[in-house]
Amino acid sequence: MNLPDPTALRGENPVTVKGWCPGAVRPMAASDGLVVRIRPPAGRLSRAQASAVAALAERYAHPVLELTNRAHLQLRGVAPAQHAPLLDALQRLGLADADAAGEARRNVQVQPLWTDGDITPGLALALSERLAGDGAPALPAKFGFVVDTGPQPCLRGAYADIRLERHGAGVLVHADGADHGVAVPVAQAPACALALADWFLAAGGAPTGRGRMAALLQRQPLPAAWRQTPVAAAPAAPPHPGPQAAGFLAGLAFGLLPAHTLAVLAEHGALRLTPWRALLVEGARHLPALPELVCTADDARLRVAACTGAPGCEQAAGPTRSLARELAALVPPGQRLHVSGCPKGCAHPQPAVTVVTTPGGLDLVRWGTAASQPAFQGLDRPTLTTHLHESFAHAAPL
Ligand code: SF4
């Protein structure tokens, strides 16, 4: 996945690009306190873990958690003095690593639609163990793996550098951006994925400690040894909220998950995290009507994306989620509006009709990312609304 350099396209409003992602062991300081990010093993919280995390959020953090677009669950607003007891509790729950290096390497997203007997959870755990263990390759912090071994891949849109997908009786391991990979038996797939990561490093994929697979493949071809089996086409669109074979998929507007909602969901089943701002509640066919849950495909909140914005992010020039909520009614079905607090565009790196808050007002990108050159700058709300109507009339359906 090729992401634009946020500072390159606009030539203004430079943003700080941090070369690492926060974790639980190594949280990130934000203007509202520490951000503590949980990477649950195999992307799943048992009912007991989910319930305990809800209680920890109430005790140590802002009582609204966030589900990120890398399928991690994060707590915000943690006071530095509270980090140690929070981390200790997460480690006792099996939700945090012993050290920051292992945590950073264990960057594995897991397809959440797996059903009983599926190879997915076992494969994800085996890969995570190898990544967190001694001798694992020292990969860039944002370098990630996707275990997408359901009947059909469903995470092609998710951030990843190495993808593991089902192939016959085994697993196809392929580099992000490549049209061929290598098919191996399931038991060999974790070692094969790490070998591909080794090639990435040896080929100069991260010369300064940063780098992504797709970017490397634009500079040099993948060796023939990694191009043996074609990568099959896969649906790009994630599943809609509602009942799935494995449980109920519930959307969360902007990925926001109040602690009390998390506690209620934990009563209905174990939770699988997704990169689609949605949780799958294992075994559930129905969920209680909670206002934060998006349970139908026609909910207008699914058509907007917004980052943390002000006041939670120090780089934001204004609030984003309240604005996105207000503007959602303007977005026609099949279209997407992205509201970003700055040109970094954390919430939606793909092109869309995009509004960016700036010190001088609201910028509107008719079709592009938050880093793209805006068509209009410094707009007020009424003028933005007028231009949005016009932009949606011309935007391509997603
Ligand atoms: S896009 Fe939003 S959350 Fe990301 S750095 Fe900018 S203001 Fe902060």
Tab-separated table of C-alpha atoms and ligand atoms in Angstrom:
chain	number	residue	atom	x	y	z
A	1	MET	CA	0.000	0.000	0.000
A	2	ASN	CA	1.603	3.236	-1.123
A	3	LEU	CA	0.963	6.169	1.137
A	4	PRO	CA	1.774	9.708	0.114
A	5	ASP	CA	4.279	11.655	2.143
A	6	PRO	CA	1.948	13.998	4.043
A	7	THR	CA	4.420	16.828	3.853
A	8	ALA	CA	5.144	16.534	0.156
A	9	LEU	CA	1.906	17.312	-1.602
A	10	ARG	CA	0.676	20.397	0.161
A	11	GLY	CA	3.982	22.014	0.956
A	12	GLU	CA	2.396	23.499	4.042
A	13	ASN	CA	1.192	22.516	7.484
A	14	PRO	CA	4.061	20.063	7.984
A	15	VAL	CA	3.185	17.305	10.369
A	16	THR	CA	5.373	15.187	12.536
A	17	VAL	CA	5.604	11.645	11.167
A	18	LYS	CA	6.492	9.392	14.062
A	19	GLY	CA	8.510	6.349	13.034
A	20	TRP	CA	6.887	4.026	15.533
A	21	CYS	CA	3.476	2.975	16.745
A	22	PRO	CA	2.491	3.116	20.394
A	23	GLY	CA	2.018	-0.076	22.325
A	24	ALA	CA	1.147	-1.000	25.871
A	25	VAL	CA	4.759	-1.331	27.028
A	26	ARG	CA	5.854	1.768	25.123
A	27	PRO	CA	2.881	4.167	25.064
A	28	MET	CA	2.830	7.445	23.175
A	29	ALA	CA	2.372	10.842	24.763
A	30	ALA	CA	-0.563	12.830	23.388
A	31	SER	CA	-1.969	16.139	24.518
A	32	ASP	CA	-4.628	14.355	26.590
A	33	GLY	CA	-2.232	11.881	28.254
A	34	LEU	CA	-0.646	8.601	27.225
A	35	VAL	CA	-2.045	6.477	24.420
A	36	VAL	CA	-1.771	2.806	25.436
A	37	ARG	CA	-2.400	0.437	22.526
A	38	ILE	CA	-3.359	-3.191	23.075
A	39	ARG	CA	-2.513	-5.836	20.470
A	40	PRO	CA	-4.530	-8.862	21.626
A	41	PRO	CA	-3.100	-12.268	20.652
A	42	ALA	CA	-4.750	-13.469	17.418
A	43	GLY	CA	-6.797	-10.252	17.396
A	44	ARG	CA	-9.212	-11.648	19.969
A	45	LEU	CA	-10.349	-10.741	23.489
A	46	SER	CA	-11.960	-13.458	25.560
A	47	ARG	CA	-15.071	-12.402	27.449
A	48	ALA	CA	-13.057	-12.141	30.665
A	49	GLN	CA	-10.323	-10.078	28.982
A	50	ALA	CA	-12.846	-7.723	27.370
A	51	SER	CA	-14.659	-7.194	30.622
A	52	ALA	CA	-11.381	-6.548	32.457
A	53	VAL	CA	-10.190	-4.053	29.826
A	54	ALA	CA	-13.478	-2.171	30.196
A	55	ALA	CA	-12.860	-1.920	33.937
A	56	LEU	CA	-9.247	-0.805	33.383
A	57	ALA	CA	-10.388	1.952	31.025
A	58	GLU	CA	-12.858	3.190	33.647
A	59	ARG	CA	-10.124	3.178	36.273
A	60	TYR	CA	-7.012	4.409	34.484
A	61	ALA	CA	-7.985	6.061	31.194
A	62	HIS	CA	-10.581	8.034	29.297
A	63	PRO	CA	-13.727	5.906	29.490
A	64	VAL	CA	-14.012	5.748	25.704
A	65	LEU	CA	-11.597	3.352	24.002
A	66	GLU	CA	-10.634	3.475	20.332
A	67	LEU	CA	-10.495	0.684	17.767
A	68	THR	CA	-7.787	1.593	15.253
A	69	ASN	CA	-7.620	0.889	11.546
A	70	ARG	CA	-4.896	-1.670	12.328
A	71	ALA	CA	-7.338	-3.598	14.523
A	72	HIS	CA	-5.755	-2.537	17.801
A	73	LEU	CA	-7.647	-1.335	20.848
A	74	GLN	CA	-6.300	1.778	22.507
A	75	LEU	CA	-6.833	3.598	25.749
A	76	ARG	CA	-6.261	7.348	25.842
A	77	GLY	CA	-5.765	9.877	28.567
A	78	VAL	CA	-3.676	7.647	30.813
A	79	ALA	CA	-1.725	9.665	33.383
A	80	PRO	CA	1.998	8.778	33.289
A	81	ALA	CA	1.851	7.728	36.940
A	82	GLN	CA	-0.930	5.254	36.128
A	83	HIS	CA	0.912	3.543	33.299
A	84	ALA	CA	2.789	1.044	35.473
A	85	PRO	CA	-0.272	-0.402	37.239
A	86	LEU	CA	-2.221	-0.431	33.971
A	87	LEU	CA	0.590	-2.277	32.170
A	88	ASP	CA	0.914	-4.724	35.024
A	89	ALA	CA	-2.809	-5.499	34.791
A	90	LEU	CA	-2.631	-5.915	30.999
A	91	GLN	CA	0.351	-8.252	31.295
A	92	ARG	CA	-1.480	-10.379	33.853
A	93	LEU	CA	-4.393	-10.587	31.416
A	94	GLY	CA	-2.055	-11.804	28.662
A	95	LEU	CA	-2.662	-8.631	26.662
A	96	ALA	CA	0.760	-6.985	26.835
A	97	ASP	CA	4.259	-8.193	26.073
A	98	ALA	CA	7.160	-8.328	28.502
A	99	ASP	CA	9.232	-5.853	26.505
A	100	ALA	CA	8.775	-3.068	23.976
A	101	ALA	CA	10.859	-4.664	21.215
A	102	GLY	CA	8.802	-7.852	21.122
A	103	GLU	CA	5.592	-5.851	21.274
A	104	ALA	CA	6.643	-3.679	18.337
A	105	ARG	CA	7.493	-6.682	16.167
A	106	ARG	CA	4.244	-8.508	16.955
A	107	ASN	CA	2.369	-6.563	14.323
A	108	VAL	CA	-0.114	-9.124	13.025
A	109	GLN	CA	-3.658	-8.491	11.843
A	110	VAL	CA	-6.017	-11.436	11.715
A	111	GLN	CA	-9.048	-11.976	9.512
A	112	PRO	CA	-11.935	-11.876	11.973
A	113	LEU	CA	-14.497	-14.043	10.172
A	114	TRP	CA	-12.884	-17.403	10.933
A	115	THR	CA	-15.108	-20.251	12.084
A	116	ASP	CA	-14.434	-23.372	14.160
A	117	GLY	CA	-11.733	-25.581	12.695
A	118	ASP	CA	-10.212	-22.701	10.707
A	119	ILE	CA	-6.403	-22.552	10.569
A	120	THR	CA	-6.449	-18.789	11.174
A	121	PRO	CA	-6.163	-18.331	14.973
A	122	GLY	CA	-3.482	-21.006	15.378
A	123	LEU	CA	-1.473	-19.620	12.487
A	124	ALA	CA	-1.744	-16.067	13.832
A	125	LEU	CA	-0.520	-17.163	17.260
A	126	ALA	CA	2.376	-19.150	15.792
A	127	LEU	CA	3.472	-16.192	13.658
A	128	SER	CA	3.138	-13.759	16.592
A	129	GLU	CA	5.230	-16.002	18.821
A	130	ARG	CA	8.017	-16.130	16.278
A	131	LEU	CA	7.920	-12.367	15.753
A	132	ALA	CA	8.078	-11.616	19.467
A	133	GLY	CA	10.806	-14.190	20.106
A	134	ASP	CA	14.558	-13.800	20.180
A	135	GLY	CA	16.178	-13.775	16.764
A	136	ALA	CA	13.177	-12.332	14.917
A	137	PRO	CA	14.115	-9.816	12.210
A	138	ALA	CA	14.441	-6.198	13.386
A	139	LEU	CA	11.679	-4.835	11.198
A	140	PRO	CA	10.497	-1.221	10.971
A	141	ALA	CA	7.836	-0.456	13.577
A	142	LYS	CA	5.094	0.023	11.006
A	143	PHE	CA	5.961	-3.193	9.117
A	144	GLY	CA	3.039	-5.562	9.465
A	145	PHE	CA	1.686	-9.014	8.641
A	146	VAL	CA	-1.867	-10.045	7.796
A	147	VAL	CA	-3.131	-13.564	8.454
A	148	ASP	CA	-6.041	-13.581	6.035
A	149	THR	CA	-6.625	-17.319	5.773
A	150	GLY	CA	-10.412	-17.495	5.643
A	151	PRO	CA	-12.221	-19.086	2.684
A	152	GLN	CA	-11.624	-15.806	0.817
A	153	PRO	CA	-9.205	-13.001	1.693
A	154	CYS	CA	-11.053	-10.075	3.263
A	155	LEU	CA	-8.157	-7.911	4.445
A	156	ARG	CA	-6.594	-6.830	1.165
A	157	GLY	CA	-7.476	-3.249	2.112
A	158	ALA	CA	-5.721	-3.530	5.493
A	159	TYR	CA	-2.198	-2.211	6.104
A	160	ALA	CA	0.315	-4.982	5.672
A	161	ASP	CA	3.691	-5.748	4.175
A	162	ILE	CA	3.444	-9.538	4.130
A	163	ARG	CA	0.177	-11.368	3.561
A	164	LEU	CA	-0.706	-14.959	4.387
A	165	GLU	CA	-3.775	-16.258	2.550
A	166	ARG	CA	-5.350	-19.673	2.133
A	167	HIS	CA	-4.194	-21.700	-0.853
A	168	GLY	CA	-5.422	-25.239	-1.433
A	169	ALA	CA	-4.472	-27.176	1.677
A	170	GLY	CA	-1.798	-24.665	2.640
A	171	VAL	CA	-0.999	-20.967	2.777
A	172	LEU	CA	0.100	-18.503	0.129
A	173	VAL	CA	2.720	-16.117	1.515
A	174	HIS	CA	3.162	-12.996	-0.592
A	175	ALA	CA	4.604	-9.544	-0.422
A	176	ASP	CA	2.178	-6.628	-0.355
A	177	GLY	CA	2.023	-5.262	-3.867
A	178	ALA	CA	3.209	-8.487	-5.529
A	179	ASP	CA	0.993	-10.502	-7.881
A	180	HIS	CA	2.743	-13.810	-7.074
A	181	GLY	CA	3.869	-15.478	-3.867
A	182	VAL	CA	4.895	-18.859	-2.482
A	183	ALA	CA	2.466	-21.621	-1.429
A	184	VAL	CA	3.613	-23.687	1.569
A	185	PRO	CA	2.046	-26.117	4.067
A	186	VAL	CA	0.372	-24.389	7.026
A	187	ALA	CA	3.089	-25.417	9.498
A	188	GLN	CA	5.762	-23.788	7.346
A	189	ALA	CA	3.912	-20.518	6.783
A	190	PRO	CA	5.301	-18.559	9.810
A	191	ALA	CA	8.907	-19.431	8.907
A	192	CYS	CA	8.223	-18.590	5.268
A	193	ALA	CA	6.771	-15.187	6.235
A	194	LEU	CA	9.834	-14.410	8.346
A	195	ALA	CA	12.111	-15.455	5.505
A	196	LEU	CA	10.338	-12.967	3.243
A	197	ALA	CA	10.832	-10.324	5.948
A	198	ASP	CA	14.536	-11.218	6.006
A	199	TRP	CA	14.677	-10.697	2.244
A	200	PHE	CA	13.025	-7.268	2.691
A	201	LEU	CA	15.762	-6.202	5.099
A	202	ALA	CA	18.602	-7.717	3.081
A	203	ALA	CA	17.318	-5.996	-0.066
A	204	GLY	CA	17.551	-2.608	1.622
A	205	GLY	CA	13.857	-2.175	2.378
A	206	ALA	CA	14.529	-0.158	5.527
A	207	PRO	CA	17.845	1.648	5.038
A	208	THR	CA	17.220	4.110	7.873
A	209	GLY	CA	15.048	1.835	9.976
A	210	ARG	CA	11.901	2.797	8.083
A	211	GLY	CA	10.371	1.364	4.941
A	212	ARG	CA	7.473	-0.598	3.506
A	213	MET	CA	7.364	-3.661	1.269
A	214	ALA	CA	5.292	-2.112	-1.530
A	215	ALA	CA	7.702	0.825	-1.735
A	216	LEU	CA	10.669	-1.557	-1.990
A	217	LEU	CA	8.982	-3.478	-4.814
A	218	GLN	CA	8.730	-0.260	-6.782
A	219	ARG	CA	12.503	0.097	-6.561
A	220	GLN	CA	13.490	-3.486	-7.249
A	221	PRO	CA	11.769	-6.677	-8.403
A	222	LEU	CA	10.991	-9.567	-6.120
A	223	PRO	CA	13.331	-12.526	-6.756
A	224	ALA	CA	11.832	-15.413	-8.754
A	225	ALA	CA	11.916	-17.625	-5.654
A	226	TRP	CA	9.170	-15.424	-4.151
A	227	ARG	CA	7.108	-15.300	-7.349
A	228	GLN	CA	5.933	-18.869	-7.895
A	229	THR	CA	2.157	-18.877	-7.349
A	230	PRO	CA	-0.327	-16.247	-8.573
A	231	VAL	CA	-2.199	-14.177	-6.004
A	232	ALA	CA	-5.943	-14.645	-6.585
A	233	ALA	CA	-8.332	-11.715	-6.946
A	234	ALA	CA	-10.295	-10.905	-3.793
A	235	PRO	CA	-13.248	-8.677	-2.913
A	236	ALA	CA	-12.065	-5.244	-1.850
A	237	ALA	CA	-15.087	-4.267	0.229
A	238	PRO	CA	-15.267	-5.367	3.875
A	239	PRO	CA	-18.419	-7.166	5.042
A	240	HIS	CA	-21.402	-5.120	6.188
A	241	PRO	CA	-22.421	-4.938	9.831
A	242	GLY	CA	-24.855	-7.660	10.830
A	243	PRO	CA	-24.881	-11.430	11.403
A	244	GLN	CA	-21.935	-13.422	10.044
A	245	ALA	CA	-21.243	-17.150	10.285
A	246	ALA	CA	-18.905	-16.549	13.242
A	247	GLY	CA	-21.050	-14.040	15.130
A	248	PHE	CA	-22.385	-10.502	14.875
A	249	LEU	CA	-20.298	-7.795	13.227
A	250	ALA	CA	-21.029	-4.475	14.930
A	251	GLY	CA	-19.668	-1.201	13.586
A	252	LEU	CA	-18.419	1.574	15.856
A	253	ALA	CA	-18.733	5.168	14.680
A	254	PHE	CA	-15.150	6.492	14.322
A	255	GLY	CA	-13.958	3.363	16.109
A	256	LEU	CA	-15.089	4.793	19.463
A	257	LEU	CA	-15.984	2.187	22.068
A	258	PRO	CA	-17.295	3.385	25.433
A	259	ALA	CA	-16.080	1.191	28.276
A	260	HIS	CA	-19.636	0.401	29.331
A	261	THR	CA	-20.426	-0.776	25.791
A	262	LEU	CA	-17.342	-2.993	25.843
A	263	ALA	CA	-18.524	-4.487	29.115
A	264	VAL	CA	-21.991	-5.169	27.684
A	265	LEU	CA	-20.565	-6.760	24.525
A	266	ALA	CA	-18.348	-8.993	26.663
A	267	GLU	CA	-21.525	-10.470	28.164
A	268	HIS	CA	-22.555	-11.622	24.674
A	269	GLY	CA	-19.344	-13.267	23.500
A	270	ALA	CA	-15.612	-13.050	22.937
A	271	LEU	CA	-14.600	-10.152	20.703
A	272	ARG	CA	-12.569	-10.129	17.520
A	273	LEU	CA	-11.017	-6.838	16.443
A	274	THR	CA	-11.208	-5.728	12.818
A	275	PRO	CA	-9.542	-2.922	10.842
A	276	TRP	CA	-13.005	-1.816	9.676
A	277	ARG	CA	-13.978	0.116	12.839
A	278	ALA	CA	-16.054	-2.908	13.794
A	279	LEU	CA	-16.000	-5.744	16.305
A	280	LEU	CA	-17.180	-9.270	15.741
A	281	VAL	CA	-18.993	-10.650	18.771
A	282	GLU	CA	-18.430	-14.415	18.634
A	283	GLY	CA	-21.557	-16.544	18.465
A	284	ALA	CA	-23.983	-13.600	18.761
A	285	ARG	CA	-26.956	-13.379	16.426
A	286	HIS	CA	-28.352	-10.158	17.887
A	287	LEU	CA	-26.974	-7.375	20.054
A	288	PRO	CA	-28.722	-4.933	22.353
A	289	ALA	CA	-29.652	-1.593	20.776
A	290	LEU	CA	-26.787	0.520	22.068
A	291	PRO	CA	-26.460	3.986	20.501
A	292	GLU	CA	-22.749	3.564	19.727
A	293	LEU	CA	-23.224	0.378	17.726
A	294	VAL	CA	-23.756	0.483	13.986
A	295	CYS	CA	-25.688	-2.658	13.131
A	296	THR	CA	-27.032	-1.983	9.635
A	297	ALA	CA	-25.304	-1.258	6.341
A	298	ASP	CA	-27.375	1.866	5.633
A	299	ASP	CA	-26.263	3.765	8.768
A	300	ALA	CA	-24.890	7.163	7.596
A	301	ARG	CA	-22.095	6.962	10.195
A	302	LEU	CA	-20.457	4.279	8.072
A	303	ARG	CA	-19.952	6.861	5.331
A	304	VAL	CA	-17.695	9.153	7.379
A	305	ALA	CA	-14.200	8.690	8.761
A	306	ALA	CA	-12.528	11.070	11.185
A	307	CYS	CA	-9.336	11.008	13.203
A	308	THR	CA	-8.953	11.975	16.842
A	309	GLY	CA	-8.680	15.677	16.009
A	310	ALA	CA	-8.624	18.387	18.657
A	311	PRO	CA	-8.274	18.382	21.568
A	312	GLY	CA	-6.873	14.816	21.740
A	313	CYS	CA	-4.198	15.256	19.068
A	314	GLU	CA	-1.753	18.110	19.349
A	315	GLN	CA	-1.335	18.265	15.573
A	316	ALA	CA	-5.014	18.919	14.919
A	317	ALA	CA	-6.159	22.399	13.993
A	318	GLY	CA	-9.742	21.688	15.050
A	319	PRO	CA	-12.264	19.090	16.165
A	320	THR	CA	-13.031	16.397	13.614
A	321	ARG	CA	-15.503	13.841	14.895
A	322	SER	CA	-18.223	16.301	15.849
A	323	LEU	CA	-17.847	17.879	12.408
A	324	ALA	CA	-17.979	14.489	10.676
A	325	ARG	CA	-21.086	13.565	12.656
A	326	GLU	CA	-22.796	16.766	11.520
A	327	LEU	CA	-21.755	16.283	7.894
A	328	ALA	CA	-22.676	12.581	7.683
A	329	ALA	CA	-26.221	13.374	6.520
A	330	LEU	CA	-24.776	15.078	3.420
A	331	VAL	CA	-22.955	11.950	2.271
A	332	PRO	CA	-24.954	9.875	-0.219
A	333	PRO	CA	-24.946	6.053	-0.023
A	334	GLY	CA	-21.892	4.603	-1.743
A	335	GLN	CA	-19.764	7.696	-0.995
A	336	ARG	CA	-17.259	8.450	1.756
A	337	LEU	CA	-16.332	11.669	3.571
A	338	HIS	CA	-13.063	11.906	5.460
A	339	VAL	CA	-12.554	14.657	8.056
A	340	SER	CA	-8.953	15.060	9.150
A	341	GLY	CA	-7.404	17.275	11.799
A	342	CYS	CA	-4.248	17.773	9.709
A	343	PRO	CA	-2.698	16.603	6.405
A	344	LYS	CA	-1.413	13.374	7.931
A	345	GLY	CA	-4.824	11.769	7.404
A	346	CYS	CA	-4.529	9.021	10.031
A	347	ALA	CA	-8.144	7.886	9.791
A	348	HIS	CA	-8.409	7.268	6.058
A	349	PRO	CA	-5.264	7.125	3.926
A	350	GLN	CA	-7.225	6.215	0.787
A	351	PRO	CA	-8.637	8.904	-1.546
A	352	ALA	CA	-12.070	10.316	-0.682
A	353	VAL	CA	-13.862	13.624	-0.491
A	354	THR	CA	-11.771	15.068	2.323
A	355	VAL	CA	-12.132	17.985	4.721
A	356	VAL	CA	-9.013	19.108	6.604
A	357	THR	CA	-9.132	21.480	9.566
A	358	THR	CA	-6.509	24.246	9.383
A	359	PRO	CA	-5.780	27.336	11.471
A	360	GLY	CA	-7.355	29.390	8.659
A	361	GLY	CA	-10.599	27.395	8.331
A	362	LEU	CA	-11.685	24.236	6.561
A	363	ASP	CA	-9.915	22.966	3.438
A	364	LEU	CA	-11.784	20.759	0.979
A	365	VAL	CA	-10.054	18.161	-1.188
A	366	ARG	CA	-12.541	17.163	-3.870
A	367	TRP	CA	-11.007	13.716	-4.344
A	368	GLY	CA	-7.774	12.732	-2.666
A	369	THR	CA	-6.131	12.208	0.690
A	370	ALA	CA	-5.711	14.732	3.478
A	371	ALA	CA	-2.268	15.453	2.016
A	372	SER	CA	-3.606	16.333	-1.441
A	373	GLN	CA	-3.812	19.887	-2.698
A	374	PRO	CA	-7.224	21.245	-1.650
A	375	ALA	CA	-9.648	22.639	-4.197
A	376	PHE	CA	-10.864	25.191	-1.635
A	377	GLN	CA	-9.112	26.595	1.408
A	378	GLY	CA	-10.170	28.400	4.559
A	379	LEU	CA	-13.899	27.708	4.150
A	380	ASP	CA	-16.534	28.407	6.780
A	381	ARG	CA	-19.236	25.839	7.516
A	382	PRO	CA	-22.014	27.141	5.221
A	383	THR	CA	-19.641	27.456	2.266
A	384	LEU	CA	-18.203	24.013	2.993
A	385	THR	CA	-21.714	22.534	2.877
A	386	THR	CA	-22.352	24.088	-0.523
A	387	HIS	CA	-19.085	22.755	-1.927
A	388	LEU	CA	-19.666	19.322	-0.418
A	389	HIS	CA	-22.974	18.958	-2.266
A	390	GLU	CA	-21.111	19.769	-5.464
A	391	SER	CA	-18.197	17.435	-4.685
A	392	PHE	CA	-20.426	14.459	-3.984
A	393	ALA	CA	-22.210	15.023	-7.259
A	394	HIS	CA	-18.848	14.461	-9.011
A	395	ALA	CA	-17.197	11.892	-6.721
A	396	ALA	CA	-16.814	8.332	-7.961
A	397	PRO	CA	-18.797	5.800	-5.892
A	398	LEU	CA	-16.523	3.646	-3.735
B	1	SF4	S1	-4.590	13.138	11.135
B	1	SF4	FE1	-5.661	13.647	13.006
B	1	SF4	S2	-4.981	12.179	14.533
B	1	SF4	FE2	-3.520	12.096	12.807
B	1	SF4	S3	-1.887	13.511	13.390
B	1	SF4	FE3	-3.345	14.683	12.174
B	1	SF4	S4	-4.774	15.582	13.622
B	1	SF4	FE4	-3.657	13.973	14.683
